[in-house]
Amino acid sequence: LWKTVLSQYVSFLKKYSAFKGFMMSDELSVQYAENYAKIVNYLKGIDSGLNLHSSQLPVTAYDVESIGASALTKDTTTNNTKESAYKDYVKTFGLANGSFTFDLYPLYLKTNILGSESYSVNNEWFDNLKWVAEVVKANDYAFTTGVTIQSCKLAGTSSIGSSYDRYTPVQKADIGFQIYTAMAYGMQEINYYAYAAHPSDTTVSESIAENSNVYSAVQNVNKEISYLEDVFKAFTWKDTLDISSGDANSNTGNARLASVASAGARAFVGCMKDADGFDGYMVANAAGPREGTTARVALTFAGATKALVYKGTTCVTVDLDSNGTYSVELAAGEGAFVIPLR
């Protein structure tokens, strides 16, 4: 019966040009994976061009019911057990859907009893990006990956003497931080949740003012990634180097990248390759967006004298110095895509 209903429903909707596909699921527990795969496969059989979107659980949901881990709880699990369980979850839904997108909203504001505020990033954001990227690589890129980013205020949890909220990301750096760190791990789909906070999380006057600023921030970053999109999507993620402030790495594991060093903020360097054998490097300022620190990253390439650099809404060809080095400065929330030329 369900196949008949779905078939008739798709036939009805396809009469309208606005119809592109379905929002299939939001944060499904692993127990539904088998039935989910059946429905996805049936819809693909009806029309292979349908966009079947889903947003699955982030790594913060590591309990037995959600991702099927054995005796897996937030308080007692080891990091390795959590990693293994979550990677199994990613593989299950990634292969079922042909893509895996998750939502972990990482930007936090803490207010203590005296009213003092401090901003932070949930470090599990970085684990989530890394583990999803590693799973798709281990499965020979059988599915694509993406993220749903935080673009509104979301209620947090309270503890004695302080409260935590996911704050409204009204600054361009708030949006850019999430997108460029995700791109450094090869994520090729970006979704936003959402332009409007839940009514219980904000007043009407706050919502109007803040959502206007959020929309402006998203619009500005979207212009940058739209400019880069076609080039970036031609590259496949291989590895990401996490370079702490003041560190240098001459053992990159990447034949083209002889060394990388960062001064100022922590930085990610996503190492990628396209079908023609060109190397690409997604460089992102990985410091919290409200820290306001600049990353100064030096990339030294082997066998190259020039590089193509995408930054903001510009693309320029630059000369490398006598050592084959290109240096880029990235303010909070900024990224650049660098392609050394042969």
mmCIF file of C-alpha atoms in Angstrom:
data_model
loop_
_atom_site.group_PDB
_atom_site.id
_atom_site.type_symbol
_atom_site.label_atom_id
_atom_site.label_comp_id
_atom_site.label_asym_id
_atom_site.label_seq_id
_atom_site.Cartn_x
_atom_site.Cartn_y
_atom_site.Cartn_z
ATOM 1 C CA LEU A 1 0.000 0.000 0.000
ATOM 2 C CA TRP A 2 2.747 2.493 0.916
ATOM 3 C CA LYS A 3 4.367 2.057 -2.491
ATOM 4 C CA THR A 4 1.111 2.850 -4.255
ATOM 5 C CA VAL A 5 0.534 5.933 -2.099
ATOM 6 C CA LEU A 6 4.072 7.227 -2.666
ATOM 7 C CA SER A 7 3.895 6.664 -6.409
ATOM 8 C CA GLN A 8 0.607 8.547 -6.719
ATOM 9 C CA TYR A 9 1.884 11.340 -4.480
ATOM 10 C CA VAL A 10 5.033 11.844 -6.549
ATOM 11 C CA SER A 11 3.029 11.839 -9.792
ATOM 12 C CA PHE A 12 0.750 14.515 -8.370
ATOM 13 C CA LEU A 13 3.592 16.748 -7.138
ATOM 14 C CA LYS A 14 5.637 16.499 -10.333
ATOM 15 C CA LYS A 15 3.020 18.596 -12.084
ATOM 16 C CA TYR A 16 4.429 21.609 -10.232
ATOM 17 C CA SER A 17 7.759 23.166 -11.215
ATOM 18 C CA ALA A 18 8.489 24.096 -7.589
ATOM 19 C CA PHE A 19 8.639 20.438 -6.580
ATOM 20 C CA LYS A 20 12.206 19.112 -6.451
ATOM 21 C CA GLY A 21 12.042 16.374 -3.830
ATOM 22 C CA PHE A 22 11.381 15.544 -0.202
ATOM 23 C CA MET A 23 12.712 16.352 3.225
ATOM 24 C CA MET A 24 12.999 12.706 4.159
ATOM 25 C CA SER A 25 13.918 12.781 7.815
ATOM 26 C CA ASP A 26 15.319 14.746 10.719
ATOM 27 C CA GLU A 27 17.610 13.010 13.213
ATOM 28 C CA LEU A 28 16.463 9.427 12.754
ATOM 29 C CA SER A 29 17.495 6.804 15.259
ATOM 30 C CA VAL A 30 19.393 3.849 13.809
ATOM 31 C CA GLN A 31 16.466 1.488 14.449
ATOM 32 C CA TYR A 32 14.671 3.081 11.487
ATOM 33 C CA ALA A 33 17.562 2.713 9.044
ATOM 34 C CA GLU A 34 16.301 -0.420 7.269
ATOM 35 C CA ASN A 35 12.828 0.945 6.531
ATOM 36 C CA TYR A 36 14.299 4.329 5.635
ATOM 37 C CA ALA A 37 16.559 2.696 3.022
ATOM 38 C CA LYS A 38 13.576 0.865 1.492
ATOM 39 C CA ILE A 39 11.632 4.096 1.062
ATOM 40 C CA VAL A 40 14.632 5.963 -0.380
ATOM 41 C CA ASN A 41 15.374 3.193 -2.882
ATOM 42 C CA TYR A 42 11.754 3.061 -3.965
ATOM 43 C CA LEU A 43 11.602 6.819 -4.533
ATOM 44 C CA LYS A 44 14.852 6.725 -6.508
ATOM 45 C CA GLY A 45 13.286 3.995 -8.648
ATOM 46 C CA ILE A 46 10.307 6.223 -9.371
ATOM 47 C CA ASP A 47 12.492 9.208 -10.283
ATOM 48 C CA SER A 48 16.281 9.157 -9.945
ATOM 49 C CA GLY A 49 16.340 12.953 -10.165
ATOM 50 C CA LEU A 50 14.447 13.522 -6.919
ATOM 51 C CA ASN A 51 16.289 15.467 -4.208
ATOM 52 C CA LEU A 52 15.897 13.291 -1.121
ATOM 53 C CA HIS A 53 17.262 15.394 1.704
ATOM 54 C CA SER A 54 17.738 14.368 5.305
ATOM 55 C CA SER A 55 19.513 15.712 8.366
ATOM 56 C CA GLN A 56 20.756 13.060 10.743
ATOM 57 C CA LEU A 57 21.967 13.025 14.325
ATOM 58 C CA PRO A 58 25.186 14.728 15.403
ATOM 59 C CA VAL A 59 27.832 13.026 17.498
ATOM 60 C CA THR A 60 26.380 14.614 20.647
ATOM 61 C CA ALA A 61 23.478 12.122 20.434
ATOM 62 C CA TYR A 62 25.560 9.095 21.338
ATOM 63 C CA ASP A 63 23.098 6.990 23.254
ATOM 64 C CA VAL A 64 21.873 3.449 22.681
ATOM 65 C CA GLU A 65 18.509 4.309 21.163
ATOM 66 C CA SER A 66 19.859 6.910 18.764
ATOM 67 C CA ILE A 67 22.905 5.324 17.186
ATOM 68 C CA GLY A 68 22.721 1.736 18.379
ATOM 69 C CA ALA A 69 25.854 1.711 20.471
ATOM 70 C CA SER A 70 26.183 -0.971 23.108
ATOM 71 C CA ALA A 71 26.212 0.406 26.673
ATOM 72 C CA LEU A 72 27.054 3.805 25.273
ATOM 73 C CA THR A 73 26.329 6.730 27.566
ATOM 74 C CA LYS A 74 27.569 10.276 27.691
ATOM 75 C CA ASP A 75 29.193 9.864 31.098
ATOM 76 C CA THR A 76 31.011 6.551 30.794
ATOM 77 C CA THR A 77 31.911 5.944 27.165
ATOM 78 C CA THR A 78 35.469 6.260 25.964
ATOM 79 C CA ASN A 79 36.139 8.498 23.008
ATOM 80 C CA ASN A 80 37.130 5.546 20.820
ATOM 81 C CA THR A 81 33.891 3.700 21.530
ATOM 82 C CA LYS A 82 31.914 6.830 20.726
ATOM 83 C CA GLU A 83 33.870 7.296 17.507
ATOM 84 C CA SER A 84 33.297 3.711 16.366
ATOM 85 C CA ALA A 85 29.578 3.812 17.133
ATOM 86 C CA TYR A 86 29.029 7.127 15.420
ATOM 87 C CA LYS A 87 30.988 6.107 12.349
ATOM 88 C CA ASP A 88 28.768 3.033 12.005
ATOM 89 C CA TYR A 89 25.735 5.325 12.200
ATOM 90 C CA VAL A 90 27.148 7.628 9.497
ATOM 91 C CA LYS A 91 27.899 4.688 7.210
ATOM 92 C CA THR A 92 24.424 3.192 7.662
ATOM 93 C CA PHE A 93 22.526 6.331 6.700
ATOM 94 C CA GLY A 94 25.091 7.609 4.206
ATOM 95 C CA LEU A 95 24.905 4.463 2.117
ATOM 96 C CA ALA A 96 21.120 4.306 2.465
ATOM 97 C CA ASN A 97 20.561 7.864 1.263
ATOM 98 C CA GLY A 98 23.571 8.534 -0.965
ATOM 99 C CA SER A 99 24.425 11.456 1.300
ATOM 100 C CA PHE A 100 24.935 12.228 4.985
ATOM 101 C CA THR A 101 24.111 15.593 6.511
ATOM 102 C CA PHE A 102 24.162 16.320 10.245
ATOM 103 C CA ASP A 103 23.238 19.210 12.508
ATOM 104 C CA LEU A 104 25.403 20.092 15.475
ATOM 105 C CA TYR A 105 25.002 23.727 16.483
ATOM 106 C CA PRO A 106 28.363 24.636 18.028
ATOM 107 C CA LEU A 107 28.263 28.329 19.008
ATOM 108 C CA TYR A 108 27.653 28.900 22.730
ATOM 109 C CA LEU A 109 27.227 31.860 25.038
ATOM 110 C CA LYS A 110 27.643 31.371 28.789
ATOM 111 C CA THR A 111 26.235 33.866 31.271
ATOM 112 C CA ASN A 112 27.206 33.589 34.938
ATOM 113 C CA ILE A 113 25.201 34.791 37.942
ATOM 114 C CA LEU A 114 26.871 38.218 37.766
ATOM 115 C CA GLY A 115 25.792 38.672 34.164
ATOM 116 C CA SER A 116 29.276 38.230 32.703
ATOM 117 C CA GLU A 117 29.240 36.637 29.243
ATOM 118 C CA SER A 118 31.740 34.379 27.487
ATOM 119 C CA TYR A 119 31.622 32.780 24.044
ATOM 120 C CA SER A 120 32.805 29.279 23.177
ATOM 121 C CA VAL A 121 32.688 26.542 20.541
ATOM 122 C CA ASN A 122 31.552 22.989 21.269
ATOM 123 C CA ASN A 123 34.655 20.965 20.383
ATOM 124 C CA GLU A 124 32.518 18.015 19.317
ATOM 125 C CA TRP A 125 31.854 20.046 16.176
ATOM 126 C CA PHE A 126 35.396 19.227 15.078
ATOM 127 C CA ASP A 127 35.026 15.515 15.937
ATOM 128 C CA ASN A 128 31.813 15.369 13.929
ATOM 129 C CA LEU A 129 33.387 16.896 10.829
ATOM 130 C CA LYS A 130 36.428 14.643 11.043
ATOM 131 C CA TRP A 131 34.563 11.391 11.621
ATOM 132 C CA VAL A 132 32.034 11.990 8.837
ATOM 133 C CA ALA A 133 34.843 12.805 6.392
ATOM 134 C CA GLU A 134 36.794 9.707 7.404
ATOM 135 C CA VAL A 135 33.769 7.442 6.914
ATOM 136 C CA VAL A 136 33.028 8.643 3.388
ATOM 137 C CA LYS A 137 36.700 8.245 2.452
ATOM 138 C CA ALA A 138 36.825 4.739 3.941
ATOM 139 C CA ASN A 139 33.779 3.823 1.837
ATOM 140 C CA ASP A 140 35.365 5.048 -1.402
ATOM 141 C CA TYR A 141 33.259 8.223 -1.495
ATOM 142 C CA ALA A 142 30.048 6.246 -2.001
ATOM 143 C CA PHE A 143 28.014 9.152 -0.625
ATOM 144 C CA THR A 144 28.298 12.916 -0.276
ATOM 145 C CA THR A 145 28.480 14.865 2.968
ATOM 146 C CA GLY A 146 27.111 18.114 4.333
ATOM 147 C CA VAL A 147 26.170 20.116 7.410
ATOM 148 C CA THR A 148 23.232 22.093 8.708
ATOM 149 C CA ILE A 149 24.670 25.131 10.428
ATOM 150 C CA GLN A 150 23.462 27.234 13.325
ATOM 151 C CA SER A 151 21.887 30.427 12.037
ATOM 152 C CA CYS A 152 19.505 31.355 14.842
ATOM 153 C CA LYS A 153 19.315 31.398 18.626
ATOM 154 C CA LEU A 154 18.621 27.996 20.196
ATOM 155 C CA ALA A 155 17.803 27.315 23.826
ATOM 156 C CA GLY A 156 20.559 25.666 25.822
ATOM 157 C CA THR A 157 20.742 23.944 29.172
ATOM 158 C CA SER A 158 21.036 25.488 32.607
ATOM 159 C CA SER A 159 23.250 24.573 35.529
ATOM 160 C CA ILE A 160 23.673 26.056 38.982
ATOM 161 C CA GLY A 161 24.987 29.579 38.726
ATOM 162 C CA SER A 162 25.182 29.775 34.946
ATOM 163 C CA SER A 163 23.230 29.232 31.750
ATOM 164 C CA TYR A 164 24.249 28.178 28.268
ATOM 165 C CA ASP A 165 22.580 29.175 25.032
ATOM 166 C CA ARG A 166 23.441 28.738 21.423
ATOM 167 C CA TYR A 167 23.609 32.393 20.584
ATOM 168 C CA THR A 168 22.243 34.175 17.533
ATOM 169 C CA PRO A 169 25.093 34.204 14.966
ATOM 170 C CA VAL A 170 24.627 37.774 13.791
ATOM 171 C CA GLN A 171 28.236 38.302 12.729
ATOM 172 C CA LYS A 172 29.644 37.178 9.388
ATOM 173 C CA ALA A 173 32.434 35.383 11.284
ATOM 174 C CA ASP A 174 29.858 33.224 13.129
ATOM 175 C CA ILE A 175 28.543 31.894 9.819
ATOM 176 C CA GLY A 176 31.896 31.742 8.055
ATOM 177 C CA PHE A 177 33.548 29.796 10.886
ATOM 178 C CA GLN A 178 31.028 26.982 10.579
ATOM 179 C CA ILE A 179 31.077 26.842 6.783
ATOM 180 C CA TYR A 180 34.809 27.108 6.157
ATOM 181 C CA THR A 181 35.782 24.597 8.856
ATOM 182 C CA ALA A 182 33.203 22.224 7.344
ATOM 183 C CA MET A 183 34.633 22.763 3.863
ATOM 184 C CA ALA A 184 38.114 21.996 5.210
ATOM 185 C CA TYR A 185 36.731 18.508 5.862
ATOM 186 C CA GLY A 186 35.257 18.242 2.369
ATOM 187 C CA MET A 187 31.609 18.980 3.180
ATOM 188 C CA GLN A 188 29.841 19.902 -0.050
ATOM 189 C CA GLU A 189 26.311 20.655 1.135
ATOM 190 C CA ILE A 190 25.462 23.597 3.370
ATOM 191 C CA ASN A 191 22.021 24.060 4.941
ATOM 192 C CA TYR A 192 20.822 26.673 7.427
ATOM 193 C CA TYR A 193 18.741 26.282 10.564
ATOM 194 C CA ALA A 194 17.149 28.764 10.643
ATOM 195 C CA TYR A 195 16.499 32.478 10.060
ATOM 196 C CA ALA A 196 13.956 32.688 12.867
ATOM 197 C CA ALA A 197 14.368 31.453 16.420
ATOM 198 C CA HIS A 198 11.596 29.570 18.191
ATOM 199 C CA PRO A 199 9.214 32.061 19.839
ATOM 200 C CA SER A 200 10.106 30.743 23.290
ATOM 201 C CA ASP A 201 13.759 31.624 22.714
ATOM 202 C CA THR A 202 13.379 35.285 21.817
ATOM 203 C CA THR A 203 11.007 38.240 21.859
ATOM 204 C CA VAL A 204 9.367 39.563 18.698
ATOM 205 C CA SER A 205 11.485 42.738 18.710
ATOM 206 C CA GLU A 206 14.697 40.728 19.211
ATOM 207 C CA SER A 207 13.704 38.344 16.453
ATOM 208 C CA ILE A 208 13.136 41.070 13.850
ATOM 209 C CA ALA A 209 16.418 42.825 14.560
ATOM 210 C CA GLU A 210 18.577 39.731 14.992
ATOM 211 C CA ASN A 211 17.161 37.757 12.078
ATOM 212 C CA SER A 212 17.799 40.674 9.743
ATOM 213 C CA ASN A 213 21.441 40.667 10.828
ATOM 214 C CA VAL A 214 21.668 36.873 10.487
ATOM 215 C CA TYR A 215 20.272 37.027 6.979
ATOM 216 C CA SER A 216 22.840 39.662 6.053
ATOM 217 C CA ALA A 217 25.685 37.559 7.482
ATOM 218 C CA VAL A 218 24.500 34.446 5.643
ATOM 219 C CA GLN A 219 24.061 36.407 2.422
ATOM 220 C CA ASN A 220 27.635 37.682 2.569
ATOM 221 C CA VAL A 221 29.167 34.253 3.181
ATOM 222 C CA ASN A 222 26.905 32.693 0.554
ATOM 223 C CA LYS A 223 28.322 35.074 -2.040
ATOM 224 C CA GLU A 224 31.791 33.778 -1.239
ATOM 225 C CA ILE A 225 30.993 30.063 -1.359
ATOM 226 C CA SER A 226 28.822 30.499 -4.461
ATOM 227 C CA TYR A 227 31.820 32.065 -6.181
ATOM 228 C CA LEU A 228 33.947 29.047 -5.243
ATOM 229 C CA GLU A 229 31.316 26.317 -5.486
ATOM 230 C CA ASP A 230 31.907 24.862 -8.962
ATOM 231 C CA VAL A 231 35.665 24.668 -8.480
ATOM 232 C CA PHE A 232 35.494 23.295 -4.927
ATOM 233 C CA LYS A 233 33.014 20.544 -5.801
ATOM 234 C CA ALA A 234 35.433 19.190 -8.412
ATOM 235 C CA PHE A 235 37.823 18.236 -5.598
ATOM 236 C CA THR A 236 37.712 15.195 -3.323
ATOM 237 C CA TRP A 237 38.765 15.395 0.334
ATOM 238 C CA LYS A 238 41.806 13.352 1.349
ATOM 239 C CA ASP A 239 42.964 14.654 4.737
ATOM 240 C CA THR A 240 42.869 17.672 7.043
ATOM 241 C CA LEU A 241 45.839 19.136 8.882
ATOM 242 C CA ASP A 242 45.021 20.782 12.218
ATOM 243 C CA ILE A 243 47.699 23.414 12.838
ATOM 244 C CA SER A 244 47.804 25.007 16.277
ATOM 245 C CA SER A 245 48.961 28.564 16.743
ATOM 246 C CA GLY A 246 52.729 28.806 16.429
ATOM 247 C CA ASP A 247 53.096 25.269 15.066
ATOM 248 C CA ALA A 248 54.774 24.099 11.862
ATOM 249 C CA ASN A 249 54.309 20.764 10.112
ATOM 250 C CA SER A 250 56.865 19.449 7.630
ATOM 251 C CA ASN A 251 55.450 15.909 7.718
ATOM 252 C CA THR A 252 52.144 16.624 6.011
ATOM 253 C CA GLY A 253 51.671 13.229 4.375
ATOM 254 C CA ASN A 254 50.895 15.159 1.203
ATOM 255 C CA ALA A 255 53.423 15.031 -1.629
ATOM 256 C CA ARG A 256 52.612 18.476 -2.991
ATOM 257 C CA LEU A 257 52.466 20.288 0.361
ATOM 258 C CA ALA A 258 56.016 20.296 1.707
ATOM 259 C CA SER A 259 55.169 22.146 4.927
ATOM 260 C CA VAL A 260 52.550 24.314 6.588
ATOM 261 C CA ALA A 261 52.847 26.722 9.515
ATOM 262 C CA SER A 262 50.393 28.939 11.383
ATOM 263 C CA ALA A 263 50.909 32.049 13.438
ATOM 264 C CA GLY A 264 48.082 33.640 15.364
ATOM 265 C CA ALA A 265 44.934 31.511 15.348
ATOM 266 C CA ARG A 266 44.509 27.769 14.987
ATOM 267 C CA ALA A 267 43.978 26.776 11.356
ATOM 268 C CA PHE A 268 42.723 23.818 9.315
ATOM 269 C CA VAL A 269 44.199 22.878 5.950
ATOM 270 C CA GLY A 270 41.938 20.508 4.039
ATOM 271 C CA CYS A 271 43.972 18.539 1.459
ATOM 272 C CA MET A 272 42.058 17.610 -1.703
ATOM 273 C CA LYS A 273 42.602 16.402 -5.255
ATOM 274 C CA ASP A 274 40.584 16.655 -8.477
ATOM 275 C CA ALA A 275 40.151 14.204 -11.343
ATOM 276 C CA ASP A 276 42.944 15.861 -13.350
ATOM 277 C CA GLY A 277 45.454 15.380 -10.545
ATOM 278 C CA PHE A 278 45.487 18.973 -9.300
ATOM 279 C CA ASP A 279 45.837 19.476 -5.563
ATOM 280 C CA GLY A 280 43.614 21.909 -3.684
ATOM 281 C CA TYR A 281 43.876 23.160 -0.110
ATOM 282 C CA MET A 282 40.968 24.585 1.866
ATOM 283 C CA VAL A 283 42.504 26.817 4.534
ATOM 284 C CA ALA A 284 40.213 27.911 7.372
ATOM 285 C CA ASN A 285 40.637 29.982 10.507
ATOM 286 C CA ALA A 286 39.564 27.405 13.108
ATOM 287 C CA ALA A 287 39.550 29.676 16.162
ATOM 288 C CA GLY A 288 36.213 30.534 17.753
ATOM 289 C CA PRO A 289 34.568 33.309 15.732
ATOM 290 C CA ARG A 290 34.180 35.625 18.732
ATOM 291 C CA GLU A 291 37.871 35.292 19.680
ATOM 292 C CA GLY A 292 38.679 37.752 16.925
ATOM 293 C CA THR A 293 42.104 36.257 16.183
ATOM 294 C CA THR A 294 43.760 36.209 12.768
ATOM 295 C CA ALA A 295 45.374 33.072 11.340
ATOM 296 C CA ARG A 296 48.529 33.667 9.311
ATOM 297 C CA VAL A 297 49.138 30.449 7.390
ATOM 298 C CA ALA A 298 52.230 29.701 5.294
ATOM 299 C CA LEU A 299 51.924 26.894 2.727
ATOM 300 C CA THR A 300 55.117 25.663 1.072
ATOM 301 C CA PHE A 301 54.613 23.652 -2.111
ATOM 302 C CA ALA A 302 56.907 21.280 -3.937
ATOM 303 C CA GLY A 303 57.344 21.786 -7.677
ATOM 304 C CA ALA A 304 55.237 24.928 -7.983
ATOM 305 C CA THR A 305 55.996 28.590 -8.679
ATOM 306 C CA LYS A 306 52.448 29.970 -8.782
ATOM 307 C CA ALA A 307 49.096 29.289 -7.121
ATOM 308 C CA LEU A 308 45.465 30.059 -7.830
ATOM 309 C CA VAL A 309 43.815 31.558 -4.727
ATOM 310 C CA TYR A 310 40.080 31.900 -4.091
ATOM 311 C CA LYS A 311 39.305 34.206 -1.178
ATOM 312 C CA GLY A 312 36.089 36.106 -0.617
ATOM 313 C CA THR A 313 34.653 36.789 -4.063
ATOM 314 C CA THR A 314 37.998 37.057 -5.846
ATOM 315 C CA CYS A 315 40.285 34.653 -7.649
ATOM 316 C CA VAL A 316 43.902 35.643 -8.284
ATOM 317 C CA THR A 317 47.054 33.963 -9.519
ATOM 318 C CA VAL A 318 49.914 34.615 -7.112
ATOM 319 C CA ASP A 319 53.657 34.098 -7.372
ATOM 320 C CA LEU A 320 55.177 31.863 -4.720
ATOM 321 C CA ASP A 321 58.372 33.043 -3.047
ATOM 322 C CA SER A 322 61.764 31.469 -3.734
ATOM 323 C CA ASN A 323 60.965 28.629 -1.316
ATOM 324 C CA GLY A 324 57.650 27.862 -3.002
ATOM 325 C CA THR A 325 55.696 29.446 -0.137
ATOM 326 C CA TYR A 326 52.382 31.267 -0.195
ATOM 327 C CA SER A 327 51.191 33.052 2.963
ATOM 328 C CA VAL A 328 47.600 34.030 3.633
ATOM 329 C CA GLU A 329 45.974 35.985 6.457
ATOM 330 C CA LEU A 330 42.518 34.885 7.528
ATOM 331 C CA ALA A 331 40.441 36.929 9.933
ATOM 332 C CA ALA A 332 37.946 35.208 12.242
ATOM 333 C CA GLY A 333 35.528 33.098 10.213
ATOM 334 C CA GLU A 334 37.459 33.391 6.956
ATOM 335 C CA GLY A 335 38.716 30.753 4.539
ATOM 336 C CA ALA A 336 40.676 30.505 1.296
ATOM 337 C CA PHE A 337 41.029 27.789 -1.341
ATOM 338 C CA VAL A 338 44.529 27.445 -2.769
ATOM 339 C CA ILE A 339 45.498 25.447 -5.884
ATOM 340 C CA PRO A 340 49.247 25.206 -6.587
ATOM 341 C CA LEU A 341 49.940 25.306 -10.310
ATOM 342 C CA ARG A 342 52.309 22.930 -12.020
#
